[in-house]
PDB file of C-alpha atoms in Angstrom:
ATOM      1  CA  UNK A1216      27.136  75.629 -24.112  1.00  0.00           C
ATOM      2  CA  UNK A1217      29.923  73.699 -22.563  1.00  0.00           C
ATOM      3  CA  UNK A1218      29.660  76.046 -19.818  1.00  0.00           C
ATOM      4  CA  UNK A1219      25.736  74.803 -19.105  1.00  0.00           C
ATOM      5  CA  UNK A1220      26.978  71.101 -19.592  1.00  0.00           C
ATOM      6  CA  UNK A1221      29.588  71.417 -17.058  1.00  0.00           C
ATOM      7  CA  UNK A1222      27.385  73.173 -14.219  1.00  0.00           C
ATOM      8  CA  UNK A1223      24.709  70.383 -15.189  1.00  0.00           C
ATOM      9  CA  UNK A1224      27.093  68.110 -13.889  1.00  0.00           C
ATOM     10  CA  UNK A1225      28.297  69.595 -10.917  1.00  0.00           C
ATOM     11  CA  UNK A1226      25.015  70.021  -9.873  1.00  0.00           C
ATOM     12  CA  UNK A1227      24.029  66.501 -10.537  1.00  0.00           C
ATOM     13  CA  UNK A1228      27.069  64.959  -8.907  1.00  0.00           C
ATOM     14  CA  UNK A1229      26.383  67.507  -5.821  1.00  0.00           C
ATOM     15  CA  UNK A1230      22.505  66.190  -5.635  1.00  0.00           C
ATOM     16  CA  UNK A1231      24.234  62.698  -5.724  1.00  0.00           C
ATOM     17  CA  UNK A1232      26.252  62.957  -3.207  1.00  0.00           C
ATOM     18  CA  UNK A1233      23.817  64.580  -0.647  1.00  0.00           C
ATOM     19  CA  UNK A1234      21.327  61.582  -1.368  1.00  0.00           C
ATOM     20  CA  UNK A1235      23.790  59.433  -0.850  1.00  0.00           C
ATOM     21  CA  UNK A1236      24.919  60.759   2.229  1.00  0.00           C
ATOM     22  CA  UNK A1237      21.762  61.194   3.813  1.00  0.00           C
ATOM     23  CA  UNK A1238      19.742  58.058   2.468  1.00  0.00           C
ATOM     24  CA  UNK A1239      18.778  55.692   5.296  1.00  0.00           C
ATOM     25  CA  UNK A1240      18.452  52.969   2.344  1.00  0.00           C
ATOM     26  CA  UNK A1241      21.239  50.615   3.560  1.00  0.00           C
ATOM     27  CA  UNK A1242      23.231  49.955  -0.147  1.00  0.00           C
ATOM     28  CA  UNK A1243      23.629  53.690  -0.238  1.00  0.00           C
ATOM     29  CA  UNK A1244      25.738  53.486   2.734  1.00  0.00           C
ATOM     30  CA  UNK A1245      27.395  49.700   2.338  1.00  0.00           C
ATOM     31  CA  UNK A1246      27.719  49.647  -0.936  1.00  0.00           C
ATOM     32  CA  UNK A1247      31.186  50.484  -0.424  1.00  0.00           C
ATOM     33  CA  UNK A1248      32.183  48.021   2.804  1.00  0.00           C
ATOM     34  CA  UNK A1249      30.848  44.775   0.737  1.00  0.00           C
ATOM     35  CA  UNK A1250      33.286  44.661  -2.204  1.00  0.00           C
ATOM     36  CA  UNK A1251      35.589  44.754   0.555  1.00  0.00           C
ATOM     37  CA  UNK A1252      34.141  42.024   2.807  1.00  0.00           C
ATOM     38  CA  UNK A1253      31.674  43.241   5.737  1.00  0.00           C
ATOM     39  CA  UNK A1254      32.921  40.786   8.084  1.00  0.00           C
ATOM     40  CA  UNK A1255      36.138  42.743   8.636  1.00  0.00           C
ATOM     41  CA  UNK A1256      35.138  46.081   7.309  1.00  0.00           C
ATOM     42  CA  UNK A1257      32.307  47.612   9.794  1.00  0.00           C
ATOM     43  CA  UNK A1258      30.146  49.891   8.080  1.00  0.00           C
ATOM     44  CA  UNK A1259      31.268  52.849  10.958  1.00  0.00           C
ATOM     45  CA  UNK A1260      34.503  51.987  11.410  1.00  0.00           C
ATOM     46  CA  UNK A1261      36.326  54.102   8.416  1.00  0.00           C
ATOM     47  CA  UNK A1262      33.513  56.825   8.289  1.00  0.00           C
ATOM     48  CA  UNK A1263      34.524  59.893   9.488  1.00  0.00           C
ATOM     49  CA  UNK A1264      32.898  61.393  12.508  1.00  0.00           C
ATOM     50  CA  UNK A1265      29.865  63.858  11.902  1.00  0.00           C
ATOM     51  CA  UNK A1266      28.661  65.584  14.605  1.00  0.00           C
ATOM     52  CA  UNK A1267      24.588  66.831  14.673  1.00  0.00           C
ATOM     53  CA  UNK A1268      24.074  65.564  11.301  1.00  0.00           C
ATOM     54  CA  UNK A1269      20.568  64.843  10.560  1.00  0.00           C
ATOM     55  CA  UNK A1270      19.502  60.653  11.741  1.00  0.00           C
ATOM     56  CA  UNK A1271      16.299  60.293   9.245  1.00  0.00           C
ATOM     57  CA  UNK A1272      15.970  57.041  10.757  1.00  0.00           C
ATOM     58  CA  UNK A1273      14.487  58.565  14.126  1.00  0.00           C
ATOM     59  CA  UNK A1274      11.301  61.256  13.271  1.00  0.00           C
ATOM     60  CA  UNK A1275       9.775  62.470  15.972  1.00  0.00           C
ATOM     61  CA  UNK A1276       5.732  62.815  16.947  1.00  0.00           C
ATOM     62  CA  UNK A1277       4.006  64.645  15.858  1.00  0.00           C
ATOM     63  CA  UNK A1278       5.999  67.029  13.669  1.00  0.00           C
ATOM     64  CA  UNK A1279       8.223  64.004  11.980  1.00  0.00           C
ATOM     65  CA  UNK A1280      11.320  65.748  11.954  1.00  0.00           C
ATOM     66  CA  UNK A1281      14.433  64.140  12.269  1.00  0.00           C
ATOM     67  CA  UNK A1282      16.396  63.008  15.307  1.00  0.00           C
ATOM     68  CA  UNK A1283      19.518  65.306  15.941  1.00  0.00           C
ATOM     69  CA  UNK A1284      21.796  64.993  18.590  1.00  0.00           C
ATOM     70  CA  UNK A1285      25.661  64.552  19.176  1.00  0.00           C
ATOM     71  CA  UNK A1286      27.375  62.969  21.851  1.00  0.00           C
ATOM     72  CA  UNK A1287      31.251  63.347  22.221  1.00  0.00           C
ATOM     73  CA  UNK A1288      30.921  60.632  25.152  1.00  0.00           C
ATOM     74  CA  UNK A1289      27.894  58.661  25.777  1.00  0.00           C
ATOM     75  CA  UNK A1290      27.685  56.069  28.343  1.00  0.00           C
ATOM     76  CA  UNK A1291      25.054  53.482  28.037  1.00  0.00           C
ATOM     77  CA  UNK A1292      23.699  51.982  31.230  1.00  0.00           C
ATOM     78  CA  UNK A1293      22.566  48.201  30.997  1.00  0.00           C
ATOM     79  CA  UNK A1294      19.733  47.122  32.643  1.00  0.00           C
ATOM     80  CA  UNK A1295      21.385  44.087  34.035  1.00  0.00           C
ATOM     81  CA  UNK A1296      21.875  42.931  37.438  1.00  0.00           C
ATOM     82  CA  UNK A1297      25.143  43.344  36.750  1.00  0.00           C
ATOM     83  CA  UNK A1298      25.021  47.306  37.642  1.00  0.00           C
ATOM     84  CA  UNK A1299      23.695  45.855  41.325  1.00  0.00           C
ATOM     85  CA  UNK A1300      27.318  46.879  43.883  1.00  0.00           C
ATOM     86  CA  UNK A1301      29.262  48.424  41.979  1.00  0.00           C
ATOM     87  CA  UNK A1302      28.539  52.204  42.983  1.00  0.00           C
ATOM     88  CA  UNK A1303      29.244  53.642  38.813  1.00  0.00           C
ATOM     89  CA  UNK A1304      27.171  56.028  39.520  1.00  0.00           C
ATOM     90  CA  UNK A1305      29.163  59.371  40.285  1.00  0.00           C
ATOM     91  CA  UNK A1306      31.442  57.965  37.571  1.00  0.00           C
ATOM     92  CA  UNK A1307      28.053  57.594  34.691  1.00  0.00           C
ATOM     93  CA  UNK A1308      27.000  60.895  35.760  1.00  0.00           C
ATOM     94  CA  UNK A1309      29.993  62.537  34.469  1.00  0.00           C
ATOM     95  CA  UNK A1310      29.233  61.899  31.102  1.00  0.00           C
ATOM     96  CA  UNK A1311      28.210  64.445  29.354  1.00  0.00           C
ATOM     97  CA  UNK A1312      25.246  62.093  27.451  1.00  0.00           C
ATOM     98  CA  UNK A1313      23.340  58.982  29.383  1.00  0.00           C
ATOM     99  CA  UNK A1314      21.728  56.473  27.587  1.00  0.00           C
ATOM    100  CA  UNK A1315      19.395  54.177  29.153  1.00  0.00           C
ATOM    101  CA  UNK A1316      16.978  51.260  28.132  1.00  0.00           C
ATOM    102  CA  UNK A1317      13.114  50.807  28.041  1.00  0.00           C
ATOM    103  CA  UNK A1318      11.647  51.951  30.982  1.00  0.00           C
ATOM    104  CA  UNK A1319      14.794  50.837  33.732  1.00  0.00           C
ATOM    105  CA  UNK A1320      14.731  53.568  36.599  1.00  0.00           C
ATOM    106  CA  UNK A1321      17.167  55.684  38.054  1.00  0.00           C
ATOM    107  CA  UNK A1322      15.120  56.518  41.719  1.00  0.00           C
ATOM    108  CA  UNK A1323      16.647  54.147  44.616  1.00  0.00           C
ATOM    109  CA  UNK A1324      19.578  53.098  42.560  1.00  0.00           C
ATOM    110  CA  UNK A1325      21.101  56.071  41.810  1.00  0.00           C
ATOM    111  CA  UNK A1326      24.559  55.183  43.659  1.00  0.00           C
ATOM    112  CA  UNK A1327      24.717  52.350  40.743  1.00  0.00           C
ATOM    113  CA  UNK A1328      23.538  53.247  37.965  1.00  0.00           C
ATOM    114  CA  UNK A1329      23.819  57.712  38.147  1.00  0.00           C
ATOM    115  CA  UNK A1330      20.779  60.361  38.306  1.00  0.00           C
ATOM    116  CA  UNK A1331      20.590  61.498  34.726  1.00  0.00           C
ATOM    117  CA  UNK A1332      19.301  60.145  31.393  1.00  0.00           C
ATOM    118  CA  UNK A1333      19.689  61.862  27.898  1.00  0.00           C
ATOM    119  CA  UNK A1334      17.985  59.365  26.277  1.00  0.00           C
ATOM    120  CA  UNK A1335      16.181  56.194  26.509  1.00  0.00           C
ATOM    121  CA  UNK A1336      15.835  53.842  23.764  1.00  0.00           C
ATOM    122  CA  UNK A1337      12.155  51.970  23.900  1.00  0.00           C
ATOM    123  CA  UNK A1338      11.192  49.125  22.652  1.00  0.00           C
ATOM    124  CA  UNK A1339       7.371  49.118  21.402  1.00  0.00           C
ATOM    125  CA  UNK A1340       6.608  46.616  23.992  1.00  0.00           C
ATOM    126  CA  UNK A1341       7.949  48.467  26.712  1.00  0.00           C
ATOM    127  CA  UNK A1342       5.859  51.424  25.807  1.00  0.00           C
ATOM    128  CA  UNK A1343       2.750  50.350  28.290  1.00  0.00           C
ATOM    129  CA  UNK A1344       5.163  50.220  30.941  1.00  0.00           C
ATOM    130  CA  UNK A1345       5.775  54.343  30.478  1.00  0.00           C
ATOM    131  CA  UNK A1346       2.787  55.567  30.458  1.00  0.00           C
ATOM    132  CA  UNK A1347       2.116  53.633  33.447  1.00  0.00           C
ATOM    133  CA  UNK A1348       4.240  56.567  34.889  1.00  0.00           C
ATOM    134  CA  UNK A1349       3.554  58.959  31.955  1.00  0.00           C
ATOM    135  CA  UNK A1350       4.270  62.551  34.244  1.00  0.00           C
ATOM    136  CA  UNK A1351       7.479  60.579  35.769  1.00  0.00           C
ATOM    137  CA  UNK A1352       8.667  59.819  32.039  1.00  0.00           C
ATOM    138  CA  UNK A1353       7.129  62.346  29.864  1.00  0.00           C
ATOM    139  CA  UNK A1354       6.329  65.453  32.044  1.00  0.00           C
ATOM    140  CA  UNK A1355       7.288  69.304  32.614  1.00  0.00           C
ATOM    141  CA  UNK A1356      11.237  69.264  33.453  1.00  0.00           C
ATOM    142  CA  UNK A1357      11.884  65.648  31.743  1.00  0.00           C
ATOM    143  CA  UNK A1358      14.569  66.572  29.072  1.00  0.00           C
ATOM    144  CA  UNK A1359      15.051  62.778  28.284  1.00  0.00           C
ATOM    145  CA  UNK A1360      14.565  62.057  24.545  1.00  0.00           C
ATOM    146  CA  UNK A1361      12.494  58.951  23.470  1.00  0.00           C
ATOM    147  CA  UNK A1362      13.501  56.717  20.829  1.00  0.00           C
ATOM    148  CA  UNK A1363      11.187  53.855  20.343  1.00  0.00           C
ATOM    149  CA  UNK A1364      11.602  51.073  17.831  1.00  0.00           C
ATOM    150  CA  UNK A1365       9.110  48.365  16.936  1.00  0.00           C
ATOM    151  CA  UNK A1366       7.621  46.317  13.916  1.00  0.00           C
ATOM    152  CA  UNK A1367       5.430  48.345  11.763  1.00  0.00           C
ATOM    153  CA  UNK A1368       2.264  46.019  12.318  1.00  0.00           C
ATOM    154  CA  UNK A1369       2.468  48.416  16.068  1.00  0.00           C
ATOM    155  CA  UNK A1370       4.382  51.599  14.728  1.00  0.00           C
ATOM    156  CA  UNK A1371       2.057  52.113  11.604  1.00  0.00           C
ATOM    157  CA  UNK A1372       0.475  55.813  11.254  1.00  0.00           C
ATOM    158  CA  UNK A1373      -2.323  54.963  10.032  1.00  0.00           C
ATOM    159  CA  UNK A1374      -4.421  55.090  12.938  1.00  0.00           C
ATOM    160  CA  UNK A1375      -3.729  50.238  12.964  1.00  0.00           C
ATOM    161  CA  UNK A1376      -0.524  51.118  14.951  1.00  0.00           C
ATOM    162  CA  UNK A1377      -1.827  50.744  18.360  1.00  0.00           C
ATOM    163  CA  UNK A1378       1.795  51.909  20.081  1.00  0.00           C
ATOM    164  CA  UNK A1379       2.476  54.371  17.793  1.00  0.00           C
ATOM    165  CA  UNK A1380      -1.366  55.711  18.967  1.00  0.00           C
ATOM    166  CA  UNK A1381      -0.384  55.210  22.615  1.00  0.00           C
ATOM    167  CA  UNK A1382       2.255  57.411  21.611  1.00  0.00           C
ATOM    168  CA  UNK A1383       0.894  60.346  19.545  1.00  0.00           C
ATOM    169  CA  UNK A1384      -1.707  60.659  22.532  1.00  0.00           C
ATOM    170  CA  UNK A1385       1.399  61.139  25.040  1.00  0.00           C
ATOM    171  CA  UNK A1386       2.679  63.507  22.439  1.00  0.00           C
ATOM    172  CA  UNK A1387      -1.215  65.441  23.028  1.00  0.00           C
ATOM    173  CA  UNK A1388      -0.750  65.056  26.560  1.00  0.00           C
ATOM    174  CA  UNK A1389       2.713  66.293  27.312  1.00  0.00           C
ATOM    175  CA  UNK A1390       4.009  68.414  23.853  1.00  0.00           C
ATOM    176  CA  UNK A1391       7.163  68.771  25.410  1.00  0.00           C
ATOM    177  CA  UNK A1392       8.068  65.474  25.289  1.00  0.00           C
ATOM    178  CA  UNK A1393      10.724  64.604  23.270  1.00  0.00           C
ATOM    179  CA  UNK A1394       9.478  61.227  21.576  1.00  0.00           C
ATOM    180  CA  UNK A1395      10.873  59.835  17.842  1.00  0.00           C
ATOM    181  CA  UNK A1396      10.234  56.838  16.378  1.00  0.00           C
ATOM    182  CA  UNK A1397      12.458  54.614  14.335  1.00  0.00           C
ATOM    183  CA  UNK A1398      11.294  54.395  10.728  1.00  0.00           C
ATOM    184  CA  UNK A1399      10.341  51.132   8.670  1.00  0.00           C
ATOM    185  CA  UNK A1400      13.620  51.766   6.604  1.00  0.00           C
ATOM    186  CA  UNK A1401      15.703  52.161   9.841  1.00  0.00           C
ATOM    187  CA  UNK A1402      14.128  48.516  10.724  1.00  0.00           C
ATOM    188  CA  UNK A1403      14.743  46.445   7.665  1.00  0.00           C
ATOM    189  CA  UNK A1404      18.644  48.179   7.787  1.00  0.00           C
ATOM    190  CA  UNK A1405      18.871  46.874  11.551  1.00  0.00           C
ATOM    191  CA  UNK A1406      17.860  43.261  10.477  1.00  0.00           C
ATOM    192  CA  UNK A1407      20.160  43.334   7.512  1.00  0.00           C
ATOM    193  CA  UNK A1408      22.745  44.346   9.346  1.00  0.00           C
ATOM    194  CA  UNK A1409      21.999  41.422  11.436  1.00  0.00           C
ATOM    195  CA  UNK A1410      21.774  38.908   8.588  1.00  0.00           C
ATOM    196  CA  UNK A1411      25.509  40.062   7.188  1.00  0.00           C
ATOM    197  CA  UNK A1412      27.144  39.675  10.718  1.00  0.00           C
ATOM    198  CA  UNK A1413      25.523  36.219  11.702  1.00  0.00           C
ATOM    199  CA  UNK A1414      24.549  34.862   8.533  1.00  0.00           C
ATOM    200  CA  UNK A1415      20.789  34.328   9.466  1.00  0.00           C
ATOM    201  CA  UNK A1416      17.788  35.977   8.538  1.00  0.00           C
ATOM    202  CA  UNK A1417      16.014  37.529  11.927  1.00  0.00           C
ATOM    203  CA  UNK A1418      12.195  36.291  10.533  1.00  0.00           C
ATOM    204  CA  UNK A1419      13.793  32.537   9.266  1.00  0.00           C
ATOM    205  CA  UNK A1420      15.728  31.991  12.321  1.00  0.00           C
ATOM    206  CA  UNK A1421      13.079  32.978  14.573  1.00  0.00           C
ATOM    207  CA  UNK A1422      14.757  35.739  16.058  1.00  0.00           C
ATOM    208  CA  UNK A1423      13.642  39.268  17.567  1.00  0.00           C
ATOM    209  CA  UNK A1424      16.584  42.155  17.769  1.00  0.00           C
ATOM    210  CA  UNK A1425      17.074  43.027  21.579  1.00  0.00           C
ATOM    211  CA  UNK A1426      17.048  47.110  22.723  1.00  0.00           C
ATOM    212  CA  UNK A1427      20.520  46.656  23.027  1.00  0.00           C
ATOM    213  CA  UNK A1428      21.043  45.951  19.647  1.00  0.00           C
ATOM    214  CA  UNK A1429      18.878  48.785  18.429  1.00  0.00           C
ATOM    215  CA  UNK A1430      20.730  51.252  20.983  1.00  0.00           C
ATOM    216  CA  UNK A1431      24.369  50.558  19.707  1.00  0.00           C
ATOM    217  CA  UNK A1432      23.204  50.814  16.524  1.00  0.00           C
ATOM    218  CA  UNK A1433      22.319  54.252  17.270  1.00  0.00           C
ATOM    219  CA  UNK A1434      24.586  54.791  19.584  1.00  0.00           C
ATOM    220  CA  UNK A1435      27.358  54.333  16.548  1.00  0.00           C
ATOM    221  CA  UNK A1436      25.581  56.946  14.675  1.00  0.00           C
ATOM    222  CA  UNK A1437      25.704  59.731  17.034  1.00  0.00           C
ATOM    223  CA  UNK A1438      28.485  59.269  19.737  1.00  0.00           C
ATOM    224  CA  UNK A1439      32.062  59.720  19.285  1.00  0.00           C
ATOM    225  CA  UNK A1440      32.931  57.241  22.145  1.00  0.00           C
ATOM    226  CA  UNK A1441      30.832  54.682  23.661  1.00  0.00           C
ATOM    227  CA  UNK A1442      31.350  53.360  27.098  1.00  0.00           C
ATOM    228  CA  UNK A1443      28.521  50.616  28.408  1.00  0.00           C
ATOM    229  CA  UNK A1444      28.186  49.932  31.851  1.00  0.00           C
ATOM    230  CA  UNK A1445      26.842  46.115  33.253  1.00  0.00           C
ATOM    231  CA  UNK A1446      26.526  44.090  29.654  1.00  0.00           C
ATOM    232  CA  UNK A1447      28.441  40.729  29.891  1.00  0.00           C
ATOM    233  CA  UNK A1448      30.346  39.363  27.081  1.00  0.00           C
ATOM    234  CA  UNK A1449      28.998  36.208  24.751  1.00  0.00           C
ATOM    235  CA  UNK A1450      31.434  33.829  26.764  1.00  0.00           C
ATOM    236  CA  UNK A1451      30.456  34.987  30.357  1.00  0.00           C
ATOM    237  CA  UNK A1452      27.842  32.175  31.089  1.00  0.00           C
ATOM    238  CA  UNK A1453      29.919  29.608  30.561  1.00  0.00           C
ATOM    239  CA  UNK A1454      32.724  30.767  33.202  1.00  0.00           C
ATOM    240  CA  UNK A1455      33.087  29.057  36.268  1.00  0.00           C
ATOM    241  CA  UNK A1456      32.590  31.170  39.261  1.00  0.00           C
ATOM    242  CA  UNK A1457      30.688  34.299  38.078  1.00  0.00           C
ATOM    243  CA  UNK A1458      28.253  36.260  39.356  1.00  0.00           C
ATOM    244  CA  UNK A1459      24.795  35.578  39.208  1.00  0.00           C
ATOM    245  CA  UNK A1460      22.468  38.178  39.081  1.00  0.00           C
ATOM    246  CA  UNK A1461      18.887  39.324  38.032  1.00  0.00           C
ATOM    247  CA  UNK A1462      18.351  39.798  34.636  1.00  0.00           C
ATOM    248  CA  UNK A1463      16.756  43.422  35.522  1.00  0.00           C
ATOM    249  CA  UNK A1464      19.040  45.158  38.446  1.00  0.00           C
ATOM    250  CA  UNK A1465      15.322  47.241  39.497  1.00  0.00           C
ATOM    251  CA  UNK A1466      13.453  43.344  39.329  1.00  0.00           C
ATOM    252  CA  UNK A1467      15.216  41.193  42.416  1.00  0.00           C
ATOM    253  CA  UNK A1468      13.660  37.792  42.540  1.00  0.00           C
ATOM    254  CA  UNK A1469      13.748  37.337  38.622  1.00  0.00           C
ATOM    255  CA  UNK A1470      15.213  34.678  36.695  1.00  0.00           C
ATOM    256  CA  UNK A1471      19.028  34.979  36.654  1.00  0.00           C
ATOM    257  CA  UNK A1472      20.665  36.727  33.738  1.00  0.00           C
ATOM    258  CA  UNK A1473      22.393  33.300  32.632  1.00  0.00           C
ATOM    259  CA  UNK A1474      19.438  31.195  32.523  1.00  0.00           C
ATOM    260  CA  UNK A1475      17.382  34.276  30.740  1.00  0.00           C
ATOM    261  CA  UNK A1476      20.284  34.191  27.821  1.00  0.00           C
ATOM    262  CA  UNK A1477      20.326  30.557  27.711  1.00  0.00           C
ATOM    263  CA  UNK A1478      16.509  30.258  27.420  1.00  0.00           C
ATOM    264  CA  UNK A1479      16.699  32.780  24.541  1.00  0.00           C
ATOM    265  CA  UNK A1480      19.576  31.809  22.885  1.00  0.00           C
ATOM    266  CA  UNK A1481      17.901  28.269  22.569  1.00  0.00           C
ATOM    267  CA  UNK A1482      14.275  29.016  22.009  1.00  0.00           C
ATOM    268  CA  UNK A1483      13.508  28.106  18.443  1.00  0.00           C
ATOM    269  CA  UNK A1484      11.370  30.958  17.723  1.00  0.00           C
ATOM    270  CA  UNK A1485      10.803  34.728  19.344  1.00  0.00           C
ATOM    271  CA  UNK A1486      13.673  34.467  21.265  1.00  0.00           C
ATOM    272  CA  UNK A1487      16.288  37.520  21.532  1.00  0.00           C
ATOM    273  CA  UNK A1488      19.663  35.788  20.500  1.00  0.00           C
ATOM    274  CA  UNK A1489      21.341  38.074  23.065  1.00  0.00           C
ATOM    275  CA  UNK A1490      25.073  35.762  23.264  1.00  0.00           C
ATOM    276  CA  UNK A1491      25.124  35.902  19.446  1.00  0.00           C
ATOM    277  CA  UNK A1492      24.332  39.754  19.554  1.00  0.00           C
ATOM    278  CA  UNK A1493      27.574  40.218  22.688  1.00  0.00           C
ATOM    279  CA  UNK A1494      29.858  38.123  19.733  1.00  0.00           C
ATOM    280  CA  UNK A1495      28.804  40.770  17.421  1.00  0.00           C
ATOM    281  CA  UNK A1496      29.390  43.596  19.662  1.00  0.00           C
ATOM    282  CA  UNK A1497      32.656  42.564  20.723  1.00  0.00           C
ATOM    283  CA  UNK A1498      33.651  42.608  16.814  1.00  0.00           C
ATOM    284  CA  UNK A1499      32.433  46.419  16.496  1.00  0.00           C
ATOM    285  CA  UNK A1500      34.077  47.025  19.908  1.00  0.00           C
ATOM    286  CA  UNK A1501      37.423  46.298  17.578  1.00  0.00           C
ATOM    287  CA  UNK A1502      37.243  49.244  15.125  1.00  0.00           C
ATOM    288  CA  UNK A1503      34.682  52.039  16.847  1.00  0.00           C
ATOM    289  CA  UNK A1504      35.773  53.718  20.604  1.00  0.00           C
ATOM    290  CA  UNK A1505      33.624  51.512  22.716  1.00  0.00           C
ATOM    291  CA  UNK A1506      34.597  50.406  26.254  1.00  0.00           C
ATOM    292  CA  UNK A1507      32.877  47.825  28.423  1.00  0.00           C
ATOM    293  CA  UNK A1508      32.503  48.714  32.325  1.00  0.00           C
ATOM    294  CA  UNK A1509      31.158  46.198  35.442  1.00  0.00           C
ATOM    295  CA  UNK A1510      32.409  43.656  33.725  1.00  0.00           C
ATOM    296  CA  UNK A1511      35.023  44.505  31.709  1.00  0.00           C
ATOM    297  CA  UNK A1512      35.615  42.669  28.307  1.00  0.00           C
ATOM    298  CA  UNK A1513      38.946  41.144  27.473  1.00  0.00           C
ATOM    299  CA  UNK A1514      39.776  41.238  23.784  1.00  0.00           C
ATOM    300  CA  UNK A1515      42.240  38.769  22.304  1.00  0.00           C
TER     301      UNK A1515
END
């Protein structure tokens, strides 16, 4: 009898653990990093690395399976102006992964920004903008994987989510494509995790996540080291003599990058807060293996 007690246990502590572990629900995983004070404690900073463990955040269309994928290096190229002259390509392409953002191209600027892409994280509004070019993104010989976030009034399978409809019909169209979604759990945990590093609610403060957000985010998940190409830092805009670029390097003739920040930063509702988000970043950039490239960030 105290045989059966003690393998009832076991087993339930096992079955614990491997909820626990896996959960997407965000107090499984912070639970422990709030009694000691998020602010200081980043929730992947004292984890140890996991390679190709399952991210049930990310399902994919139509099957719904989760997202898994391990980089040992992944380099994340920005969509800035800032990757305009300064020939990273060669250097990006030697990573072994190559993450990229909504639907940014690589044809005519590969001596800046590199050739390849392992995966491209969407937001639901760039979406259209792909299947504009649905056999250039989504066709035979396109390895890239898709990983689309979005609010769940547009990602709802219920047949009401118009992009996640746009979406399962590229998935009938080309079933090789590699598309996932990011779930309504993954969401919420993305704005809380905003809310505990700024302080603000995203919906009271009027504020919508950028890609970039969402893609280091992932990016902490499943790369071992991070290195990001053309993203300025929170303080660049207000130094004197820098360089003013588009805020897209493929759209010349755009509002500059500056005055597209600024107007965010400022706009009382539905802007991206993307200087609060660089503040953030830099504060991760402390305790994970990230690396800022064209500019470079100082850290004090």
């Amino acid at each position: 009898r105290k045989l059966l007690i003690a393998t009832s246990l076991i087993v339930a502590v096992s079955l614990f653990v491997v909820v626990a572990n896996y959960s997407e629900k965000p107090y499984f995983r912070l639970q422990p990093m709030f009694r000691q004070g998020f602010s200081s404690h980043w929730m992947f900073s004292k984890q140890p690395y996991k390679g190709f463990k399952p991210h049930l955040g990310y399902v994919s269309i139509p099957k719904q399976e989760p997202l898994k994928l391990h980089c040992e290096l992944c380099s994340i190229v920005s969509s800035s102006g800032q990757m305009l002259g300064q020939a990273a390509g060669v250097q990006i392409d030697r990573s072994p992964c190559i993450w990229r953002m909504n639907n940014a191209p690589t044809s005519g600027f590969e001596h800046d920004v590199g050739h390849r892409t392992t995966l491209r994280v969407v937001s639901h509004t760039s979406v259209p903008l792909l299947l504009q070019k649905p056999h250039y993104f989504f066709g035979q010989g396109n390895n890239t994987v898709y990983v689309v976030w979005g609010p769940l009034r547009n990602m709802r399978k219920d047949g009401k989510g118009i992009v996640y409809n746009m979406l399962r019909q590229a998935a009938v169209n080309y079933p090789q494509a590699r598309i996932y979604v990011t779930t309504e759990d993954r969401m919420n945990y993305c704005d809380m995790i905003f809310k505990k590093e700024t302080g603000k609610d995203r919906i009271q403060s009027g504020s919508y996540l950028s890609t970039g957000w969402f893609t280091l985010i992932l990016a902490m998940d499943m790369c071992k080291e991070i290195h990001i190409y053309g993203m300025i830092n929170d303080t660049y805009c207000k130094t004197e003599g820098i360089r003013k670029v588009p805020y897209h390097y493929y759209e010349p003739g755009s509002r500059d990058e500056c005055s597209e920040y600024m107007l965010h930063e400022s706009a009382p509702y539905g802007g991206h807060r993307f200087i609060t988000e660089k503040a953030v970043f830099a504060k991760w950039a402390k305790t994970h293996e990230i690396k800022f490239f064209n500019p470079s960030w100082q850290f004090s």
